PDB file of C-alpha atoms in Angstrom:
ATOM      1  CA  UNK K   1       0.000   0.000   0.000  1.00  0.00           C
ATOM      2  CA  UNK K   2       1.268   3.444  -0.863  1.00  0.00           C
ATOM      3  CA  UNK K   3       1.951   5.853   1.957  1.00  0.00           C
ATOM      4  CA  UNK K   4       0.314   9.258   2.069  1.00  0.00           C
ATOM      5  CA  UNK K   5       3.285  11.206   0.760  1.00  0.00           C
ATOM      6  CA  UNK K   6       3.536   8.947  -2.306  1.00  0.00           C
ATOM      7  CA  UNK K   7      -0.167   9.374  -3.017  1.00  0.00           C
ATOM      8  CA  UNK K   8       0.200  13.146  -2.700  1.00  0.00           C
ATOM      9  CA  UNK K   9       3.272  13.092  -4.916  1.00  0.00           C
ATOM     10  CA  UNK K  10       1.287  11.342  -7.640  1.00  0.00           C
ATOM     11  CA  UNK K  11      -1.589  13.827  -7.303  1.00  0.00           C
ATOM     12  CA  UNK K  12       0.734  16.836  -7.595  1.00  0.00           C
ATOM     13  CA  UNK K  13       2.600  15.165 -10.457  1.00  0.00           C
ATOM     14  CA  UNK K  14      -0.712  14.816 -12.268  1.00  0.00           C
ATOM     15  CA  UNK K  15      -1.506  18.497 -11.724  1.00  0.00           C
ATOM     16  CA  UNK K  16       1.839  19.339 -13.318  1.00  0.00           C
ATOM     17  CA  UNK K  17       1.206  16.975 -16.240  1.00  0.00           C
ATOM     18  CA  UNK K  18      -2.198  18.443 -17.093  1.00  0.00           C
ATOM     19  CA  UNK K  19      -1.047  22.037 -16.758  1.00  0.00           C
ATOM     20  CA  UNK K  20      -2.867  22.972 -13.559  1.00  0.00           C
ATOM     21  CA  UNK K  21       0.597  23.666 -12.161  1.00  0.00           C
ATOM     22  CA  UNK K  22       2.541  25.090 -15.133  1.00  0.00           C
ATOM     23  CA  UNK K  23       6.337  25.511 -15.345  1.00  0.00           C
ATOM     24  CA  UNK K  24       7.481  28.206 -12.912  1.00  0.00           C
ATOM     25  CA  UNK K  25       4.415  27.884 -10.671  1.00  0.00           C
ATOM     26  CA  UNK K  26       5.121  28.344  -6.954  1.00  0.00           C
ATOM     27  CA  UNK K  27       4.207  25.395  -4.731  1.00  0.00           C
ATOM     28  CA  UNK K  28       3.076  26.636  -1.351  1.00  0.00           C
ATOM     29  CA  UNK K  29       3.102  23.885   1.288  1.00  0.00           C
ATOM     30  CA  UNK K  30       0.321  25.500   3.320  1.00  0.00           C
ATOM     31  CA  UNK K  31      -1.944  25.950   0.311  1.00  0.00           C
ATOM     32  CA  UNK K  32      -1.370  22.385  -0.863  1.00  0.00           C
ATOM     33  CA  UNK K  33      -1.936  21.013   2.633  1.00  0.00           C
ATOM     34  CA  UNK K  34      -5.286  22.812   2.772  1.00  0.00           C
ATOM     35  CA  UNK K  35      -6.207  21.638  -0.716  1.00  0.00           C
ATOM     36  CA  UNK K  36      -5.564  17.982   0.116  1.00  0.00           C
ATOM     37  CA  UNK K  37      -6.727  18.144   3.743  1.00  0.00           C
ATOM     38  CA  UNK K  38      -3.434  16.994   5.236  1.00  0.00           C
ATOM     39  CA  UNK K  39      -0.657  18.421   7.355  1.00  0.00           C
ATOM     40  CA  UNK K  40       2.391  20.061   5.809  1.00  0.00           C
ATOM     41  CA  UNK K  41       4.662  17.110   6.645  1.00  0.00           C
ATOM     42  CA  UNK K  42       3.417  14.662   3.951  1.00  0.00           C
ATOM     43  CA  UNK K  43       3.257  17.580   1.483  1.00  0.00           C
ATOM     44  CA  UNK K  44       6.892  18.385   2.206  1.00  0.00           C
ATOM     45  CA  UNK K  45       7.820  14.722   1.733  1.00  0.00           C
ATOM     46  CA  UNK K  46       5.912  14.633  -1.563  1.00  0.00           C
ATOM     47  CA  UNK K  47       7.732  17.734  -2.792  1.00  0.00           C
ATOM     48  CA  UNK K  48      11.089  16.167  -1.945  1.00  0.00           C
ATOM     49  CA  UNK K  49      10.109  13.127  -4.028  1.00  0.00           C
ATOM     50  CA  UNK K  50       9.097  15.374  -6.939  1.00  0.00           C
ATOM     51  CA  UNK K  51      12.381  17.268  -6.688  1.00  0.00           C
ATOM     52  CA  UNK K  52      14.318  13.987  -6.863  1.00  0.00           C
ATOM     53  CA  UNK K  53      12.441  13.239 -10.119  1.00  0.00           C
ATOM     54  CA  UNK K  54      13.348  16.650 -11.543  1.00  0.00           C
ATOM     55  CA  UNK K  55       9.733  17.806 -11.797  1.00  0.00           C
ATOM     56  CA  UNK K  56      10.155  20.618  -9.297  1.00  0.00           C
ATOM     57  CA  UNK K  57      13.014  22.692  -7.900  1.00  0.00           C
ATOM     58  CA  UNK K  58      13.296  23.393  -4.163  1.00  0.00           C
ATOM     59  CA  UNK K  59      15.153  26.628  -3.482  1.00  0.00           C
ATOM     60  CA  UNK K  60      16.567  27.334   0.012  1.00  0.00           C
ATOM     61  CA  UNK K  61      14.417  29.884   1.858  1.00  0.00           C
ATOM     62  CA  UNK K  62      12.435  30.542  -1.320  1.00  0.00           C
ATOM     63  CA  UNK K  63      10.256  27.447  -1.548  1.00  0.00           C
ATOM     64  CA  UNK K  64       9.470  25.105  -4.414  1.00  0.00           C
ATOM     65  CA  UNK K  65       8.527  25.818  -8.032  1.00  0.00           C
ATOM     66  CA  UNK K  66       7.590  23.613 -10.966  1.00  0.00           C
ATOM     67  CA  UNK K  67      10.728  23.042 -13.030  1.00  0.00           C
ATOM     68  CA  UNK K  68      11.139  24.949 -16.261  1.00  0.00           C
ATOM     69  CA  UNK K  69      12.924  23.468 -19.267  1.00  0.00           C
ATOM     70  CA  UNK K  70      14.627  25.576 -21.925  1.00  0.00           C
ATOM     71  CA  UNK K  71      13.963  24.742 -25.593  1.00  0.00           C
ATOM     72  CA  UNK K  72      17.492  23.355 -25.900  1.00  0.00           C
ATOM     73  CA  UNK K  73      17.043  21.121 -22.843  1.00  0.00           C
ATOM     74  CA  UNK K  74      13.668  20.001 -24.147  1.00  0.00           C
ATOM     75  CA  UNK K  75      14.987  18.811 -27.493  1.00  0.00           C
ATOM     76  CA  UNK K  76      17.927  17.086 -25.780  1.00  0.00           C
ATOM     77  CA  UNK K  77      15.611  15.271 -23.383  1.00  0.00           C
ATOM     78  CA  UNK K  78      13.366  14.142 -26.228  1.00  0.00           C
ATOM     79  CA  UNK K  79      16.454  12.878 -28.072  1.00  0.00           C
ATOM     80  CA  UNK K  80      17.370  10.720 -25.073  1.00  0.00           C
ATOM     81  CA  UNK K  81      13.749   9.604 -24.639  1.00  0.00           C
ATOM     82  CA  UNK K  82      13.643   8.549 -28.286  1.00  0.00           C
ATOM     83  CA  UNK K  83      16.789   6.438 -27.883  1.00  0.00           C
ATOM     84  CA  UNK K  84      15.562   4.798 -24.672  1.00  0.00           C
ATOM     85  CA  UNK K  85      12.236   3.919 -26.258  1.00  0.00           C
ATOM     86  CA  UNK K  86      13.952   2.688 -29.414  1.00  0.00           C
ATOM     87  CA  UNK K  87      15.978   0.286 -27.260  1.00  0.00           C
ATOM     88  CA  UNK K  88      12.775  -0.864 -25.568  1.00  0.00           C
ATOM     89  CA  UNK K  89      11.134  -1.494 -28.941  1.00  0.00           C
ATOM     90  CA  UNK K  90      14.121  -3.464 -30.260  1.00  0.00           C
ATOM     91  CA  UNK K  91      14.145  -5.716 -27.203  1.00  0.00           C
ATOM     92  CA  UNK K  92      10.351  -5.981 -27.083  1.00  0.00           C
ATOM     93  CA  UNK K  93      10.292  -7.215 -30.686  1.00  0.00           C
ATOM     94  CA  UNK K  94      12.635 -10.022 -29.617  1.00  0.00           C
ATOM     95  CA  UNK K  95      11.236 -10.798 -26.177  1.00  0.00           C
ATOM     96  CA  UNK K  96       7.511 -10.090 -25.908  1.00  0.00           C
ATOM     97  CA  UNK K  97       5.331 -13.148 -25.391  1.00  0.00           C
ATOM     98  CA  UNK K  98       2.080 -13.837 -27.291  1.00  0.00           C
ATOM     99  CA  UNK K  99       0.180 -12.765 -24.177  1.00  0.00           C
ATOM    100  CA  UNK K 100       2.086  -9.485 -24.118  1.00  0.00           C
ATOM    101  CA  UNK K 101       1.280  -9.006 -27.785  1.00  0.00           C
ATOM    102  CA  UNK K 102      -2.403  -9.253 -26.925  1.00  0.00           C
ATOM    103  CA  UNK K 103      -2.032  -6.675 -24.161  1.00  0.00           C
ATOM    104  CA  UNK K 104      -0.246  -4.362 -26.580  1.00  0.00           C
ATOM    105  CA  UNK K 105      -3.003  -4.802 -29.156  1.00  0.00           C
ATOM    106  CA  UNK K 106      -5.628  -4.045 -26.498  1.00  0.00           C
ATOM    107  CA  UNK K 107      -3.809  -0.845 -25.523  1.00  0.00           C
ATOM    108  CA  UNK K 108      -3.514   0.066 -29.204  1.00  0.00           C
ATOM    109  CA  UNK K 109      -7.266  -0.425 -29.630  1.00  0.00           C
ATOM    110  CA  UNK K 110      -7.927   1.786 -26.585  1.00  0.00           C
ATOM    111  CA  UNK K 111      -5.841   4.517 -28.225  1.00  0.00           C
ATOM    112  CA  UNK K 112      -7.921   4.080 -31.371  1.00  0.00           C
ATOM    113  CA  UNK K 113     -11.140   4.599 -29.418  1.00  0.00           C
ATOM    114  CA  UNK K 114      -9.765   7.784 -27.835  1.00  0.00           C
ATOM    115  CA  UNK K 115      -8.656   8.994 -31.260  1.00  0.00           C
ATOM    116  CA  UNK K 116     -12.081   8.347 -32.760  1.00  0.00           C
ATOM    117  CA  UNK K 117     -13.693  10.176 -29.830  1.00  0.00           C
ATOM    118  CA  UNK K 118     -11.350  13.110 -30.482  1.00  0.00           C
ATOM    119  CA  UNK K 119     -10.532  13.132 -26.773  1.00  0.00           C
ATOM    120  CA  UNK K 120      -6.922  14.299 -26.279  1.00  0.00           C
ATOM    121  CA  UNK K 121      -6.995  13.710 -22.516  1.00  0.00           C
ATOM    122  CA  UNK K 122      -8.190  10.107 -22.891  1.00  0.00           C
ATOM    123  CA  UNK K 123      -5.644   9.550 -25.645  1.00  0.00           C
ATOM    124  CA  UNK K 124      -2.876  10.921 -23.408  1.00  0.00           C
ATOM    125  CA  UNK K 125      -3.551   8.325 -20.699  1.00  0.00           C
ATOM    126  CA  UNK K 126      -4.085   5.432 -23.107  1.00  0.00           C
ATOM    127  CA  UNK K 127      -0.916   6.449 -24.929  1.00  0.00           C
ATOM    128  CA  UNK K 128       1.008   6.284 -21.653  1.00  0.00           C
ATOM    129  CA  UNK K 129      -0.315   2.772 -21.044  1.00  0.00           C
ATOM    130  CA  UNK K 130       0.725   1.774 -24.563  1.00  0.00           C
ATOM    131  CA  UNK K 131       4.272   3.043 -24.068  1.00  0.00           C
ATOM    132  CA  UNK K 132       4.535   1.486 -20.601  1.00  0.00           C
ATOM    133  CA  UNK K 133       3.760  -1.917 -22.147  1.00  0.00           C
ATOM    134  CA  UNK K 134       6.601  -1.367 -24.620  1.00  0.00           C
ATOM    135  CA  UNK K 135       8.972  -0.570 -21.753  1.00  0.00           C
ATOM    136  CA  UNK K 136       8.026  -3.658 -19.757  1.00  0.00           C
ATOM    137  CA  UNK K 137       8.074  -5.733 -22.938  1.00  0.00           C
ATOM    138  CA  UNK K 138      11.807  -5.134 -23.165  1.00  0.00           C
ATOM    139  CA  UNK K 139      12.196  -7.471 -20.176  1.00  0.00           C
ATOM    140  CA  UNK K 140      15.029  -5.228 -19.000  1.00  0.00           C
ATOM    141  CA  UNK K 141      14.175  -3.874 -15.565  1.00  0.00           C
ATOM    142  CA  UNK K 142      16.882  -1.219 -15.540  1.00  0.00           C
ATOM    143  CA  UNK K 143      15.945   0.102 -18.976  1.00  0.00           C
ATOM    144  CA  UNK K 144      12.266   0.133 -18.036  1.00  0.00           C
ATOM    145  CA  UNK K 145      13.018   2.191 -14.937  1.00  0.00           C
ATOM    146  CA  UNK K 146      15.074   4.712 -16.868  1.00  0.00           C
ATOM    147  CA  UNK K 147      12.404   5.079 -19.546  1.00  0.00           C
ATOM    148  CA  UNK K 148       9.644   5.572 -16.973  1.00  0.00           C
ATOM    149  CA  UNK K 149      11.679   8.178 -15.088  1.00  0.00           C
ATOM    150  CA  UNK K 150      12.292  10.292 -18.177  1.00  0.00           C
ATOM    151  CA  UNK K 151       8.727   9.791 -19.358  1.00  0.00           C
ATOM    152  CA  UNK K 152       7.529  11.318 -16.074  1.00  0.00           C
ATOM    153  CA  UNK K 153       9.868  14.269 -16.529  1.00  0.00           C
ATOM    154  CA  UNK K 154       8.474  14.929 -19.997  1.00  0.00           C
ATOM    155  CA  UNK K 155       4.802  14.248 -19.245  1.00  0.00           C
ATOM    156  CA  UNK K 156       3.572  17.865 -19.508  1.00  0.00           C
ATOM    157  CA  UNK K 157       5.312  18.267 -22.855  1.00  0.00           C
ATOM    158  CA  UNK K 158       4.240  14.918 -24.288  1.00  0.00           C
ATOM    159  CA  UNK K 159       0.680  15.789 -23.359  1.00  0.00           C
ATOM    160  CA  UNK K 160       1.034  19.207 -24.927  1.00  0.00           C
ATOM    161  CA  UNK K 161       2.173  17.657 -28.216  1.00  0.00           C
ATOM    162  CA  UNK K 162      -1.185  15.926 -28.497  1.00  0.00           C
ATOM    163  CA  UNK K 163      -2.876  19.348 -28.574  1.00  0.00           C
ATOM    164  CA  UNK K 164      -1.114  20.174 -31.840  1.00  0.00           C
ATOM    165  CA  UNK K 165      -3.452  19.840 -34.790  1.00  0.00           C
ATOM    166  CA  UNK K 166      -3.659  16.314 -36.258  1.00  0.00           C
ATOM    167  CA  UNK K 167      -0.997  14.988 -33.886  1.00  0.00           C
ATOM    168  CA  UNK K 168      -3.310  12.360 -32.339  1.00  0.00           C
ATOM    169  CA  UNK K 169      -4.130  10.880 -35.739  1.00  0.00           C
ATOM    170  CA  UNK K 170      -0.440  10.854 -36.669  1.00  0.00           C
ATOM    171  CA  UNK K 171       0.509   9.336 -33.327  1.00  0.00           C
ATOM    172  CA  UNK K 172      -1.963   6.492 -33.716  1.00  0.00           C
ATOM    173  CA  UNK K 173      -0.800   5.793 -37.260  1.00  0.00           C
ATOM    174  CA  UNK K 174       2.783   5.603 -35.993  1.00  0.00           C
ATOM    175  CA  UNK K 175       1.675   3.237 -33.208  1.00  0.00           C
ATOM    176  CA  UNK K 176       0.193   0.963 -35.863  1.00  0.00           C
ATOM    177  CA  UNK K 177       3.531   0.518 -37.587  1.00  0.00           C
ATOM    178  CA  UNK K 178       5.290  -0.058 -34.268  1.00  0.00           C
ATOM    179  CA  UNK K 179       2.795  -2.726 -33.187  1.00  0.00           C
ATOM    180  CA  UNK K 180       3.065  -4.554 -36.509  1.00  0.00           C
ATOM    181  CA  UNK K 181       6.866  -4.535 -36.366  1.00  0.00           C
ATOM    182  CA  UNK K 182       6.949  -5.853 -32.799  1.00  0.00           C
ATOM    183  CA  UNK K 183       4.458  -8.640 -33.441  1.00  0.00           C
ATOM    184  CA  UNK K 184       6.397  -9.593 -36.592  1.00  0.00           C
ATOM    185  CA  UNK K 185       9.580  -9.722 -34.519  1.00  0.00           C
ATOM    186  CA  UNK K 186      11.267  -7.103 -36.699  1.00  0.00           C
ATOM    187  CA  UNK K 187      13.559  -5.531 -34.110  1.00  0.00           C
ATOM    188  CA  UNK K 188      15.262  -3.089 -36.471  1.00  0.00           C
ATOM    189  CA  UNK K 189      11.999  -1.714 -37.852  1.00  0.00           C
ATOM    190  CA  UNK K 190      10.446  -1.449 -34.377  1.00  0.00           C
ATOM    191  CA  UNK K 191      13.499   0.437 -33.122  1.00  0.00           C
ATOM    192  CA  UNK K 192      13.525   2.883 -36.041  1.00  0.00           C
ATOM    193  CA  UNK K 193       9.776   3.513 -35.972  1.00  0.00           C
ATOM    194  CA  UNK K 194       9.648   4.167 -32.234  1.00  0.00           C
ATOM    195  CA  UNK K 195      12.644   6.484 -32.367  1.00  0.00           C
ATOM    196  CA  UNK K 196      10.958   8.522 -35.097  1.00  0.00           C
ATOM    197  CA  UNK K 197       7.698   8.479 -33.127  1.00  0.00           C
ATOM    198  CA  UNK K 198       9.210  10.071 -30.020  1.00  0.00           C
ATOM    199  CA  UNK K 199      11.923  12.456 -31.229  1.00  0.00           C
ATOM    200  CA  UNK K 200      10.844  16.058 -31.827  1.00  0.00           C
ATOM    201  CA  UNK K 201      12.616  17.888 -34.595  1.00  0.00           C
ATOM    202  CA  UNK K 202      11.834  20.174 -37.506  1.00  0.00           C
ATOM    203  CA  UNK K 203       8.208  21.229 -37.697  1.00  0.00           C
ATOM    204  CA  UNK K 204       7.184  19.072 -34.751  1.00  0.00           C
ATOM    205  CA  UNK K 205       9.637  20.881 -32.512  1.00  0.00           C
ATOM    206  CA  UNK K 206       8.520  24.269 -33.833  1.00  0.00           C
ATOM    207  CA  UNK K 207       4.898  23.361 -33.130  1.00  0.00           C
ATOM    208  CA  UNK K 208       5.765  22.232 -29.598  1.00  0.00           C
ATOM    209  CA  UNK K 209       7.659  25.421 -28.776  1.00  0.00           C
ATOM    210  CA  UNK K 210       4.849  27.557 -30.198  1.00  0.00           C
ATOM    211  CA  UNK K 211       2.378  25.679 -27.993  1.00  0.00           C
ATOM    212  CA  UNK K 212       4.305  26.067 -24.724  1.00  0.00           C
ATOM    213  CA  UNK K 213       2.179  29.038 -23.531  1.00  0.00           C
ATOM    214  CA  UNK K 214      -0.775  26.630 -23.466  1.00  0.00           C
ATOM    215  CA  UNK K 215       0.791  24.897 -20.465  1.00  0.00           C
ATOM    216  CA  UNK K 216      -0.334  27.845 -18.371  1.00  0.00           C
ATOM    217  CA  UNK K 217      -3.920  27.552 -19.559  1.00  0.00           C
ATOM    218  CA  UNK K 218      -4.498  23.839 -20.100  1.00  0.00           C
ATOM    219  CA  UNK K 219      -7.147  22.503 -17.770  1.00  0.00           C
ATOM    220  CA  UNK K 220      -8.582  19.169 -16.976  1.00  0.00           C
ATOM    221  CA  UNK K 221      -9.925  17.249 -14.077  1.00  0.00           C
ATOM    222  CA  UNK K 222      -7.193  16.064 -11.726  1.00  0.00           C
ATOM    223  CA  UNK K 223      -6.957  12.322 -12.017  1.00  0.00           C
ATOM    224  CA  UNK K 224      -6.133  10.303  -8.970  1.00  0.00           C
ATOM    225  CA  UNK K 225      -2.959   9.260 -10.541  1.00  0.00           C
ATOM    226  CA  UNK K 226      -2.165   5.668 -10.936  1.00  0.00           C
ATOM    227  CA  UNK K 227      -2.304   6.021 -14.711  1.00  0.00           C
ATOM    228  CA  UNK K 228       1.302   6.695 -15.485  1.00  0.00           C
TER     229      UNK K 228
END
């Protein structure tokens, strides 16, 4: 069972991911404690956990703020994310079992339903589940942990990408090729397709940077968090 600080950490992480707490936002322990109906101690512990993940920055005598990423850092982080996921795809194509293939197909179908419903929030969560199955399908615990850690760091920005026009349709189409390559056991194709799916460059990067102000205005109901 998760302790209270871990549950709070996940709730605050979700608020960051959906833009309720945008980059640069101040995190007041007293305000958060009142919002969640707890004392400041578990809030402080949750903030320390978030700082260790790189999602927030705790400044001595100045409090905590949601971490900001420069455009250069953002593209570098997406480059690393693309390589980590490409490694996962290559190993998953070699190691996933038939049962895991069925789980991946089910997650792919859930993404399709969210796409057809034109629901970017639903697609965001189903997309995370899809990628998490690719990580675990690598059957490399260390690699899976590294991929999940960086995925968490980039959650607000990966979600924001889905707000760019036609990105959900493109994302699902790219998933389709990845799924087919993995089920066919084509490790090289799976690796290449997933790398191209994640990396942001050219027009995709320009669209992402132009959309960054939306992080301050994006809204959505705060999920209770075990969806990442």
